[in-house]
Short mmCIF file of C-alpha atoms and ligand atoms in Angstrom, two decimals:
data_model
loop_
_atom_site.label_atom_id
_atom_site.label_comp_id
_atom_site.label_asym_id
_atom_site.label_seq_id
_atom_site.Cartn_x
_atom_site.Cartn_y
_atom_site.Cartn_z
CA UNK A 1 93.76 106.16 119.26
CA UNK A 2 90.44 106.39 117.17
CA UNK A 3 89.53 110.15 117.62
CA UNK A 4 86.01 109.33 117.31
CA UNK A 5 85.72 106.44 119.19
CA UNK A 6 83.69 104.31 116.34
CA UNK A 7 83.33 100.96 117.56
CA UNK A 8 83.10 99.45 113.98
CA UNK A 9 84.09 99.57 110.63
CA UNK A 10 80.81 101.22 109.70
CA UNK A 11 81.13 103.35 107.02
CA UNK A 12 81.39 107.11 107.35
CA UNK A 13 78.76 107.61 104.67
CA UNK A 14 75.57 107.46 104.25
CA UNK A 15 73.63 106.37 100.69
CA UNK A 16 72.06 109.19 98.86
CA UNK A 17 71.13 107.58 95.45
CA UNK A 18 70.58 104.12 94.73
CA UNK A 19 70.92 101.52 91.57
CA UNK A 20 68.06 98.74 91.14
CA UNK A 21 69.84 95.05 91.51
CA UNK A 22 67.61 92.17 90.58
CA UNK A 23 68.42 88.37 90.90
CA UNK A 24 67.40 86.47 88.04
CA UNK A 25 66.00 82.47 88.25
CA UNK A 26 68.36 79.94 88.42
CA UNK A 27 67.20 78.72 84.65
CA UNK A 28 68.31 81.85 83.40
CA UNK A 29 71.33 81.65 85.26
CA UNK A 30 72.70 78.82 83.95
CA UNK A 31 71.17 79.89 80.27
CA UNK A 32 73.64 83.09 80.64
CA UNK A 33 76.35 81.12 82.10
CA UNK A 34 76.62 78.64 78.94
CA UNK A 35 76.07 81.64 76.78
CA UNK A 36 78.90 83.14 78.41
CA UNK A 37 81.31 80.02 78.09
CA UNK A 38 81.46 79.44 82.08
CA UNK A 39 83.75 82.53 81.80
CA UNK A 40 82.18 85.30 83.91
CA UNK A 41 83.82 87.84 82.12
CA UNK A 42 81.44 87.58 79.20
CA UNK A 43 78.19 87.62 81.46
CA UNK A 44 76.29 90.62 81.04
CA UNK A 45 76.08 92.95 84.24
CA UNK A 46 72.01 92.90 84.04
CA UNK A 47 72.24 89.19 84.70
CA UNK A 48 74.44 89.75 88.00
CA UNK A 49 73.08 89.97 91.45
CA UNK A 50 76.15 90.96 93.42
CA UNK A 51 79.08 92.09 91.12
CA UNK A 52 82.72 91.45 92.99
CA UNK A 53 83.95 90.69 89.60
CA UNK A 54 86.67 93.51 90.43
CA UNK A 55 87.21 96.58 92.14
CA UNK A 56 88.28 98.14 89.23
CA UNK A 57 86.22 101.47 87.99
CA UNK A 58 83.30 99.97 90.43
CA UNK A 59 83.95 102.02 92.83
CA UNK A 60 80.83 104.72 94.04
CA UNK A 61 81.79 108.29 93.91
CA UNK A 62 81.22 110.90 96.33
CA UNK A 63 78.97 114.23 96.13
CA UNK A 64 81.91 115.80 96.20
CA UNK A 65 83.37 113.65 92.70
CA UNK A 66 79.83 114.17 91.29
CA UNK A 67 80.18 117.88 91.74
CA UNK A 68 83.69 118.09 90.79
CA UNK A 69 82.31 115.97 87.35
CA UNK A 70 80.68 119.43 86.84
CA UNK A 71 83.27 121.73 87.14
CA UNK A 72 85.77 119.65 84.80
CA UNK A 73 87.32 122.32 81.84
CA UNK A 74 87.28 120.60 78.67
CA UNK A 75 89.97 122.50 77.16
CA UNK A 76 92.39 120.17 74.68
CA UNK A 77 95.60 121.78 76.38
CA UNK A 78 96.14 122.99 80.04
CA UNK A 79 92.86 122.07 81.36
CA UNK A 80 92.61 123.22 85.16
CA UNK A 81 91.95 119.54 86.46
CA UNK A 82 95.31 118.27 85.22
CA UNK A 83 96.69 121.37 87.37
CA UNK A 84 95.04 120.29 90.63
CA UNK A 85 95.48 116.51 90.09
CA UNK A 86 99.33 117.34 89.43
CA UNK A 87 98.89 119.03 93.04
CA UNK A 88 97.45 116.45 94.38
CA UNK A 89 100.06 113.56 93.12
CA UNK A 90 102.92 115.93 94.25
CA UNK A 91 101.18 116.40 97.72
CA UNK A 92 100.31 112.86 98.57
CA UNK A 93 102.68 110.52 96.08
CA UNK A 94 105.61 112.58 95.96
CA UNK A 95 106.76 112.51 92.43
CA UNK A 96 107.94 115.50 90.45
CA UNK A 97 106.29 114.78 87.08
CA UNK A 98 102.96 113.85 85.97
CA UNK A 99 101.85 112.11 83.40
CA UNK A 100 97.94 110.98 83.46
CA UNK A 101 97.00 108.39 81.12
CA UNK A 102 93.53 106.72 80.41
CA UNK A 103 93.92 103.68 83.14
CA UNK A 104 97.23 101.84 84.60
CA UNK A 105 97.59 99.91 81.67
CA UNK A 106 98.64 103.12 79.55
CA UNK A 107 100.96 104.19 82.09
CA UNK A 108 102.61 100.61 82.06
CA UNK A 109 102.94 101.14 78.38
CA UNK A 110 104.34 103.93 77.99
CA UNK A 111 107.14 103.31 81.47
CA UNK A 112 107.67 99.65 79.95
CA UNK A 113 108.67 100.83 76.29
CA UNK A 114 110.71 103.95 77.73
CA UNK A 115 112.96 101.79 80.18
CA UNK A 116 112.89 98.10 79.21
CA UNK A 117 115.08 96.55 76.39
CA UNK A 118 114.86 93.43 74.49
CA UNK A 119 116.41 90.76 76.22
CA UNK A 120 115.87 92.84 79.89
CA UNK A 121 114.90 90.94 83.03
CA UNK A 122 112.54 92.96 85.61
CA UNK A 123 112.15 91.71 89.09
CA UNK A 124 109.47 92.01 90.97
CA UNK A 125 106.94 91.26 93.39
CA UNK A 126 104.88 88.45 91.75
CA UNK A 127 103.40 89.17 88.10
CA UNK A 128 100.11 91.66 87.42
CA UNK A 129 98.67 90.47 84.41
CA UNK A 130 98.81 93.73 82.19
CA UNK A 131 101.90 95.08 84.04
CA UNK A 132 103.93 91.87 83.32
CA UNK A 133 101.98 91.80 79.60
CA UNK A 134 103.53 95.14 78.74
CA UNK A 135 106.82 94.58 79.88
CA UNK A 136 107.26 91.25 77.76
CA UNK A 137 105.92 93.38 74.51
CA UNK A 138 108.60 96.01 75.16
CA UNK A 139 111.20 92.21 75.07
CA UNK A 140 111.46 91.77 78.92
CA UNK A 141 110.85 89.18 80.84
CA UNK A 142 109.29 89.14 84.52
CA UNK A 143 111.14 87.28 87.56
CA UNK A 144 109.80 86.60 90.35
CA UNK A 145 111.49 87.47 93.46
CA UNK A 146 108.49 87.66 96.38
CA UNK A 147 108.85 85.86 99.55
CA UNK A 148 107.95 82.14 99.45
CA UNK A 149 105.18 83.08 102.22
CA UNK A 150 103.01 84.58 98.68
CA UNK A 151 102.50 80.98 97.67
CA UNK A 152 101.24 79.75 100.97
CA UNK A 153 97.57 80.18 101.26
CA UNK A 154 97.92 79.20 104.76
CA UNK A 155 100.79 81.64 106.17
CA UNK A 156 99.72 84.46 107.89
CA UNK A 157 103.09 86.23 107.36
CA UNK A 158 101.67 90.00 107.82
CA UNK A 159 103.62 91.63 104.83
CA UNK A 160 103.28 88.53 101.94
CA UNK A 161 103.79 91.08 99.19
CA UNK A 162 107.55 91.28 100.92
CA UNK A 163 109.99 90.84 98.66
CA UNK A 164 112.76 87.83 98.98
CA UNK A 165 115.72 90.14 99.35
CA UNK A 166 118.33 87.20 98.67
CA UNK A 167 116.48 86.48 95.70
CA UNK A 168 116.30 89.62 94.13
CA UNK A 169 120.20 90.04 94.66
CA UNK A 170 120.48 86.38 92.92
CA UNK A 171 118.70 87.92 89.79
CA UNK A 172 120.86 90.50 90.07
CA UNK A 173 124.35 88.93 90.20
CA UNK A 174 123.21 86.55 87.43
CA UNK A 175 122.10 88.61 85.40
CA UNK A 176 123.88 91.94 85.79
CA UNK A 177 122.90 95.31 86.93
CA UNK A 178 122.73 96.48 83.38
CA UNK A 179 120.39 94.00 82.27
CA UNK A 180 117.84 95.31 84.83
CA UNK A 181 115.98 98.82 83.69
CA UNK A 182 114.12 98.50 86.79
CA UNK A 183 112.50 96.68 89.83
CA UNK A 184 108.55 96.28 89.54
CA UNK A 185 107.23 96.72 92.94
CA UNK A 186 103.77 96.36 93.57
CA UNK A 187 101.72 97.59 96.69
CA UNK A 188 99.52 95.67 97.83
CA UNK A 189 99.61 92.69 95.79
CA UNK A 190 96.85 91.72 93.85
CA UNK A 191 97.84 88.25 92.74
CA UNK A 192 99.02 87.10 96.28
CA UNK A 193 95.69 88.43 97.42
CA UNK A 194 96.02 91.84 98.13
CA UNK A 195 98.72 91.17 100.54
CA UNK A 196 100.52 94.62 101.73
CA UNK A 197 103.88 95.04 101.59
CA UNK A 198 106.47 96.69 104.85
CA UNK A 199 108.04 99.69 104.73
CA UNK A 200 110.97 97.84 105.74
CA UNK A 201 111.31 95.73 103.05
CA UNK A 202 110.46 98.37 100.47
CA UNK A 203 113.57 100.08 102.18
CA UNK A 204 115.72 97.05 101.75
CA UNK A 205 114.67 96.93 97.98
CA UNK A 206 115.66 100.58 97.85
CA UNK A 207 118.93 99.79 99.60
CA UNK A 208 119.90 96.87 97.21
CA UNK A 209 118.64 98.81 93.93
CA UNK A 210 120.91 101.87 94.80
CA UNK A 211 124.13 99.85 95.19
CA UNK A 212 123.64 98.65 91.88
CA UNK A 213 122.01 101.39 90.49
CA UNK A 214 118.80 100.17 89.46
CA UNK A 215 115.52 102.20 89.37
CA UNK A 216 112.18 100.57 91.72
CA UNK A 217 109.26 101.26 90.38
CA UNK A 218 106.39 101.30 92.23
CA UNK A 219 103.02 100.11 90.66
CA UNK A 220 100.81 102.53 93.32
CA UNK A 221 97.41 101.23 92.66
CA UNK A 222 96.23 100.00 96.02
CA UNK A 223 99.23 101.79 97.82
CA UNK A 224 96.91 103.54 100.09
CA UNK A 225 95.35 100.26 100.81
CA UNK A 226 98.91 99.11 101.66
CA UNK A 227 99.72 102.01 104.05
CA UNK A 228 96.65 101.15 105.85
CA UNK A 229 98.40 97.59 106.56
CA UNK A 230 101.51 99.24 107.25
CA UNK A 231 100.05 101.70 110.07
CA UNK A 232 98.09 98.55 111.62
CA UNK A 233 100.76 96.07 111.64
CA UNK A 234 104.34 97.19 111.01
CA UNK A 235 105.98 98.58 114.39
CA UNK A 236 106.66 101.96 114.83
CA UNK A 237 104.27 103.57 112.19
CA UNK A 238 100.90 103.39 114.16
CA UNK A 239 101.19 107.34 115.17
CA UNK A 240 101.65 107.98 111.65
CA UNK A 241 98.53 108.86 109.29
CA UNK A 242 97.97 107.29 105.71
CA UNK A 243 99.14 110.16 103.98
CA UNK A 244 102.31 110.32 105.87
CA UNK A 245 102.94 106.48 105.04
CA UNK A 246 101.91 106.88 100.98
CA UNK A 247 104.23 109.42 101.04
CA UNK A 248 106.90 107.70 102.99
CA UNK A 249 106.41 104.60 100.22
CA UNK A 250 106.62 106.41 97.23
CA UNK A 251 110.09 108.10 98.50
CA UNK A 252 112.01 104.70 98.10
CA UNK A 253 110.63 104.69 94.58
CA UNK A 254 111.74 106.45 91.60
CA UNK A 255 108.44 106.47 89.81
CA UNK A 256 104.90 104.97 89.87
CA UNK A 257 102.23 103.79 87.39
CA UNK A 258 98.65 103.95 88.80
CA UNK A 259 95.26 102.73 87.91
CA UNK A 260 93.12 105.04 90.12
CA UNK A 261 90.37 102.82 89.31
CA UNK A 262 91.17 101.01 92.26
CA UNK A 263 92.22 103.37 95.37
CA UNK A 264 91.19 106.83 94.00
CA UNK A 265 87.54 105.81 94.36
CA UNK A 266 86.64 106.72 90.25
CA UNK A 267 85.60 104.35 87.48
CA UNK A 268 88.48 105.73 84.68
CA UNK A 269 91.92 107.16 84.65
CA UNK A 270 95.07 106.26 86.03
CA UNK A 271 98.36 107.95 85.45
CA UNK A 272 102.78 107.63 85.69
CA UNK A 273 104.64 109.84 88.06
CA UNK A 274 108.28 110.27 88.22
CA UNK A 275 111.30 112.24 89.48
CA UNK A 276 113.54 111.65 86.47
CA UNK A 277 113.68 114.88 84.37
CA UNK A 278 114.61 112.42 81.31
CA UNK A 279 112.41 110.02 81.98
CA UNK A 280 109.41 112.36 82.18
CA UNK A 281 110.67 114.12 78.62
CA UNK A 282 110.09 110.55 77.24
CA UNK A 283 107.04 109.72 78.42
CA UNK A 284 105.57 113.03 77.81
CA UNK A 285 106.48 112.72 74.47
CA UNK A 286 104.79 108.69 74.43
CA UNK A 287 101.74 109.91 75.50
CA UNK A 288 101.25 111.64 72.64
CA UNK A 289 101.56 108.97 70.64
CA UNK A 290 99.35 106.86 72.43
CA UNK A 291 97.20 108.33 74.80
CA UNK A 292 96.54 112.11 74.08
CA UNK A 293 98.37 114.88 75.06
CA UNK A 294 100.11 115.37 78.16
CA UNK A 295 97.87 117.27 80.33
CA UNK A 296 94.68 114.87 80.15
CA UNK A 297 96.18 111.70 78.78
CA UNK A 298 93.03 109.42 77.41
CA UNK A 299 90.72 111.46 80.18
CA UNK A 300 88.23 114.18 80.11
CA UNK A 301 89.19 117.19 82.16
CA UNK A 302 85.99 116.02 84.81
CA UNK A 303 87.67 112.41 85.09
CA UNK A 304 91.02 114.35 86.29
CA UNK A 305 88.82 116.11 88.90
CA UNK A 306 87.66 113.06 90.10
CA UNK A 307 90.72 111.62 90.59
CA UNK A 308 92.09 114.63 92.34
CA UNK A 309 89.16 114.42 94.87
CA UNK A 310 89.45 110.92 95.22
CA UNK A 311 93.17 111.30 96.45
CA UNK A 312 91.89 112.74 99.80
CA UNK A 313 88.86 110.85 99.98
CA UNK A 314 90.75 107.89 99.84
CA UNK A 315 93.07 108.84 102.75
CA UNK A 316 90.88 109.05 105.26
CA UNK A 317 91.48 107.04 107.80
CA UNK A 318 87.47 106.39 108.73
CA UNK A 319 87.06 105.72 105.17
CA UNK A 320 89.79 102.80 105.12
CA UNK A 321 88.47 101.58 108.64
CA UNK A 322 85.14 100.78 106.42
CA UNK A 323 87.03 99.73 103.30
CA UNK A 324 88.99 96.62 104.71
CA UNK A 325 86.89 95.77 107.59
CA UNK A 326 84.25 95.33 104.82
CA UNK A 327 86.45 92.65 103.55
CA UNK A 328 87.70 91.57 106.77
CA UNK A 329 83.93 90.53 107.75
CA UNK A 330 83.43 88.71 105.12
CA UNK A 331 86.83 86.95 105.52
CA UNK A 332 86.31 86.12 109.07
CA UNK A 333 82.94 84.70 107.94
CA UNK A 334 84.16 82.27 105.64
CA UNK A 335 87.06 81.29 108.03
CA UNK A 336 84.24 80.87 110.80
CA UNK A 337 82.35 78.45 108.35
CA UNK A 338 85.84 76.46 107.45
CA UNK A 339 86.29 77.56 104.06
CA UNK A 340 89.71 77.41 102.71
CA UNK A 341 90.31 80.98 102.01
CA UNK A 342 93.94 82.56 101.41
CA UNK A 343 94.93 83.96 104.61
CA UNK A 344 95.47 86.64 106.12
CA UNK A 345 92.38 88.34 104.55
CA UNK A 346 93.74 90.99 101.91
CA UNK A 347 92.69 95.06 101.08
CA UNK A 348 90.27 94.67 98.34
CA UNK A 349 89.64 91.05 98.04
CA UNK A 350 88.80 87.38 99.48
CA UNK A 351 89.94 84.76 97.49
CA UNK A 352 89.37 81.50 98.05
CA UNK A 353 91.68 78.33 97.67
CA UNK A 354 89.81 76.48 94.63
CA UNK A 355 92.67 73.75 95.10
CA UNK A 356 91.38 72.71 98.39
CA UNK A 357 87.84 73.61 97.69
CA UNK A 358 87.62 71.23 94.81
CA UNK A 359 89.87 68.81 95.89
CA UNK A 360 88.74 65.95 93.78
CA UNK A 361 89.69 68.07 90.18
CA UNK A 362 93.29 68.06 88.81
CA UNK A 363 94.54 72.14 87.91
CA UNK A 364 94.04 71.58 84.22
CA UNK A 365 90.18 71.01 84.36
CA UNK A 366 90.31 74.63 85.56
CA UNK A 367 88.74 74.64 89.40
CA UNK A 368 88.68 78.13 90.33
CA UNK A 369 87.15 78.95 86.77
CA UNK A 370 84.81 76.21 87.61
CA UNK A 371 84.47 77.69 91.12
CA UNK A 372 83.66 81.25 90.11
CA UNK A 373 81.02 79.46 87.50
CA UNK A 374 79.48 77.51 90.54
CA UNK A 375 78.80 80.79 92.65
CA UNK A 376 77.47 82.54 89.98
CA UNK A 377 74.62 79.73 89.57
CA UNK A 378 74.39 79.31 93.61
CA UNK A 379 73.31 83.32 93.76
CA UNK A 380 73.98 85.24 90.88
CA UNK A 381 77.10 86.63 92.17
CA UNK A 382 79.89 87.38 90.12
CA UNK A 383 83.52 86.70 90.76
CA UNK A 384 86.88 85.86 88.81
CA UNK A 385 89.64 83.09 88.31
CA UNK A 386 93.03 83.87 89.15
CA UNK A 387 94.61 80.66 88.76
CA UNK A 388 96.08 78.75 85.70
CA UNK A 389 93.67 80.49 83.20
CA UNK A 390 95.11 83.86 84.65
CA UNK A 391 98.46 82.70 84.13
CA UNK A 392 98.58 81.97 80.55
CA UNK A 393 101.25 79.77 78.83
CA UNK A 394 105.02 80.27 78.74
CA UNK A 395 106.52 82.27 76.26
CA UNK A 396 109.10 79.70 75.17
CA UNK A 397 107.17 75.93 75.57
CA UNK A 398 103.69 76.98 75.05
CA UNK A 399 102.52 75.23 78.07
CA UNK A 400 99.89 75.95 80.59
CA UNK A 401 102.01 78.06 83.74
CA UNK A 402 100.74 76.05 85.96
CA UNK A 403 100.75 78.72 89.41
CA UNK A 404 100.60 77.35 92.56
CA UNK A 405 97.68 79.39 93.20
CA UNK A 406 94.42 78.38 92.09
CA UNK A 407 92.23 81.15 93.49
CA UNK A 408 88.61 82.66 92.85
CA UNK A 409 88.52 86.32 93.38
CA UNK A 410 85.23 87.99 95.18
CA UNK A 411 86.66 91.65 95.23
CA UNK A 412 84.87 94.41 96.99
CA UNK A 413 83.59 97.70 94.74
CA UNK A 414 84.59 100.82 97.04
CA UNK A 415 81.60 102.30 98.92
CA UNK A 416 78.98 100.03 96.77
CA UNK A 417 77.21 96.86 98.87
CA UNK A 418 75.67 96.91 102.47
CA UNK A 419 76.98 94.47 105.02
CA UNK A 420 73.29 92.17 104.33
CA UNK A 421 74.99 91.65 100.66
CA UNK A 422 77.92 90.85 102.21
CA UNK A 423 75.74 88.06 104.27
CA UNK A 424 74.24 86.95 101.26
CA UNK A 425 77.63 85.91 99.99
CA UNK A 426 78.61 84.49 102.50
CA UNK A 427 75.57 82.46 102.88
CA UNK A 428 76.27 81.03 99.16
CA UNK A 429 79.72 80.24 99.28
CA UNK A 430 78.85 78.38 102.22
CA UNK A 431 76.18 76.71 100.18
CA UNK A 432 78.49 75.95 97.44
CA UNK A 433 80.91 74.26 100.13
CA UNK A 434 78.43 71.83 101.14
CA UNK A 435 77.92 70.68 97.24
CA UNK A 436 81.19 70.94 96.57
CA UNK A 437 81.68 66.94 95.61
CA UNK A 438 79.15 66.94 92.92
CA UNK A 439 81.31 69.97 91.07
CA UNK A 440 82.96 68.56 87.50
CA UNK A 441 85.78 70.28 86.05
CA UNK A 442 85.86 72.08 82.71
CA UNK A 443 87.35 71.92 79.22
CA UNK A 444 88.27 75.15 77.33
CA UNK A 445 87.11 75.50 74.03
CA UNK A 446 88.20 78.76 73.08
CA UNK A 447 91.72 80.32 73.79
CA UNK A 448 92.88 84.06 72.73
CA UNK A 449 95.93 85.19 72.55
CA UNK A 450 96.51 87.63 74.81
CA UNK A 451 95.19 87.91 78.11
CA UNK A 452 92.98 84.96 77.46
CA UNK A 453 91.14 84.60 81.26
CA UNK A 454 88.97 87.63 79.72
CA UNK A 455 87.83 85.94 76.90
CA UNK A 456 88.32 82.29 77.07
CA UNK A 457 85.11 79.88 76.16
CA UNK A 458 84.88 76.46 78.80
CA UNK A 459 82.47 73.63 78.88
CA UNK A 460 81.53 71.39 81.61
CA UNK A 461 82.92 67.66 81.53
C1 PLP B 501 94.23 97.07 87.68
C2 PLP B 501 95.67 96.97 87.88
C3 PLP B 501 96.56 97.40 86.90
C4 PLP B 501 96.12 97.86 85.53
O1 PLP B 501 95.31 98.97 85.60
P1 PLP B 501 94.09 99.25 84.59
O2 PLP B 501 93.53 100.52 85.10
O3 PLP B 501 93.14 98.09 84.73
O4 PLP B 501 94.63 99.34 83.24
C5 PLP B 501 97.90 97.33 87.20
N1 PLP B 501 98.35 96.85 88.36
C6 PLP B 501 97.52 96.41 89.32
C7 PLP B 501 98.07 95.89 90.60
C8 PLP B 501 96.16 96.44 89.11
O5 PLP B 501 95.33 95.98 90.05
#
């Protein structure tokens, strides 16, 4: 039962300080787009309208975060933020040992180069870009093993970010318990479109990694978002609260990596958390190396105070309410107005199916890339490709990976637009929809290395 009897998911917050947004004219819109190489990661912010580029470090803090900004202790060693955010991780995630580090992508580092050697295979529930990134630099390489439901934009399977238990024992018979430092288990997942995954499952991934002795680790950065899922939908756990759940999750893990970014309602920091005395000496000594030393990691003392507020923030359950049914409107928007959209509606973001919204374009002229370029000159709003650009090429034939999701992301900053922006988008992606025949692919011009959806140059055929 909702204590307070709140019909909605309005938010239990109210604005106290607000950011000018201005929409440029379409000419200057599509002047910024081709100086930005129809990649919206190289527009500048001023040039946005609505920003759901990511929900990454976007997020609005709190009084409370601004005042605990003040009170942060700058000391090199021992600062008394690391002390209450170590507190607050052993409170609400679980894990013996802290280890903060500038964002998730430090504490990916430093777990991947600690447990994974060349020639390793880690399972795991669909690739993160940065996680998987990191573990083939330390000489792994990522499998797969999520339920086919991920791949279906259509299913409505509650839990998509399930993992295929038969699978994951398949990689493990072939390739041997020893081969496998650890399974990568992600809540929710980002790639599949923020789908949650069970309890259950998570305990039937614990199950199978204990008789073999493997380590699951948990990559925690929308687990909070997850538990909310897992209180709404998976039997038996709607009397619990989210802290009891995020707690419950992290116990069939043996240690996390987190980008608070995302769930802890900050814009920096992240950290690794473990139970593994030996384990923890090695990171702690990494860090060092690589992020600063181990009681503020890459972060100013303030940043860890931030974080430590954010972790209750976050877990309220009014707060949440607000969080996805922000999303959830929007979702059931689109839906309303036929868009193909991946379904069910994820925690942080909508993404829509760029395969059957531009039909008529084959996956290497780049649709969802296209797709996010076409909204952006509809309305000035700002969203990302996750599709074949995200992918990258495979290691060994230097091919596109051609995923069989080709999705644009519109992901929703924590606490930041009103429900009319939220009509606004909808409004244009409906607009889009009607146009959508006259859309021509792309070509792409300029490919890094690494990571290369962030940087990568396109122009229109
Ligand atoms: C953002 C993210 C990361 C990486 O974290 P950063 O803070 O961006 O370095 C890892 N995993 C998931 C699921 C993420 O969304």
């Amino acid at each position: 039962m909702d204590k307070t009897n709140r019909r909605s998911w309005a938010e239990p917050f109210k604005i106290k300080m607000v950011e000018p947004l201005r929409i440029i004219s379409r000419e200057e819109r599509e002047r910024a787009l081709a100086g930005a190489g129809y990649n919206t990661f190289l527009l500048r912010s001023e040039d946005v309208y609505l920003d759901l580029l990511t929900d990454s470090g976007t997020n609005a803090m709190s009084d409370r975060q601004w005042a605990g900004l003040m009170m942060g202790d700058e000391a090199y060693a021992g600062s008394r933020n690391f002390y209450h955010l170590e507190a607050k991780v052993r409170q609400h995630y679980g894990y013996k040992h802290l280890v903060p580090t500038h964002q998730g992508r430090g504490a990916e580092h430093l777990i991947s180069r600690v447990l994974i050697k060349p020639g390793d295979v880690i399972p795991g529930n669909m690739y993160f870009t940065t996680t998987r990134l990191h573990q083939e630099l330390a000489g792994g390489t990522f499998v797969d093993v999520i339920i086919d439901e991920a791949h279906d934009t259509e299913s409505t399977h509650p839990f998509k970010g399930d993992v295929d238990l038969k699978k994951l024992a398949a990689v493990i018979e072939k390739h041997g318990a020893a081969k496998i430092p650890y399974i990568s288990v992600a809540a929710t997942v980002n790639m599949a479109g923020g789908q949650p995954i069970s309890l259950g499952n998570l305990r039937g991934v614990r199950d199978l990694a204990r008789k073999y002795g493997i380590k699951v680790v948990l990559d925690a950065t929308r687990a909070m978002e997850n538990a909310f899922f897992i209180k709404r939908s998976e039997k038996g756990n709607e009397g619990k609260t989210l802290a009891d759940i995020l707690l419950e999750m992290c116990s069939l893990t043996d240690a996390c990596t987190m980008s608070a970014k995302k769930d802890l309602l900050v814009n920096i920091g992240g950290f690794l958390a473990m139970n593994d005395d030996a384990l923890f000496e090695e990171a702690r000594n990494l860090v060092v190396v690589y992020e600063g030393l181990h009681t503020y990691g890459g972060l100013a003392g303030r940043d860890m105070e931030a974080m430590a507020i954010g972790i209750e923030e976050a877990l309220d359950l009014d707060y949440m309410k607000s969080r996805i049914g922000q999303v959830e409107y929007v979702g059931n928007g689109l839906i309303e107005a036929g868009i193909p959209i991946v379904r069910p509606v994820g925690g942080h973001a909508i993404f829509l199916d760029a395969r059957k919204f531009l039909q008529h374009l084959p996956q290497d002229q780049f649709p969802a890339q296209r797709l996010a370029a076409e909204l952006y000159l509809e309305s000035g709003i700002r969203s990302m490709e996750r599709g074949i650009v995200s992918a990258g090429r495979d290691k060994a034939t230097g091919k596109h990976n051609c995923p069989k999701l080709e999705l644009v992301r519109l992901t929703f900053p924590r606490r930041v637009y009103t429900q009319a922006h939220c009509d606004v988008l909808v409004e244009s992606v409906i607009e889009v929809f009607r146009r959508r025949e006259k859309i021509r692919g792309l070509k792409m011009v300029y490919e890094p290395k690494y990571l290369r959806f962030f940087q990568a140059r396109f122009e229109p055929l």
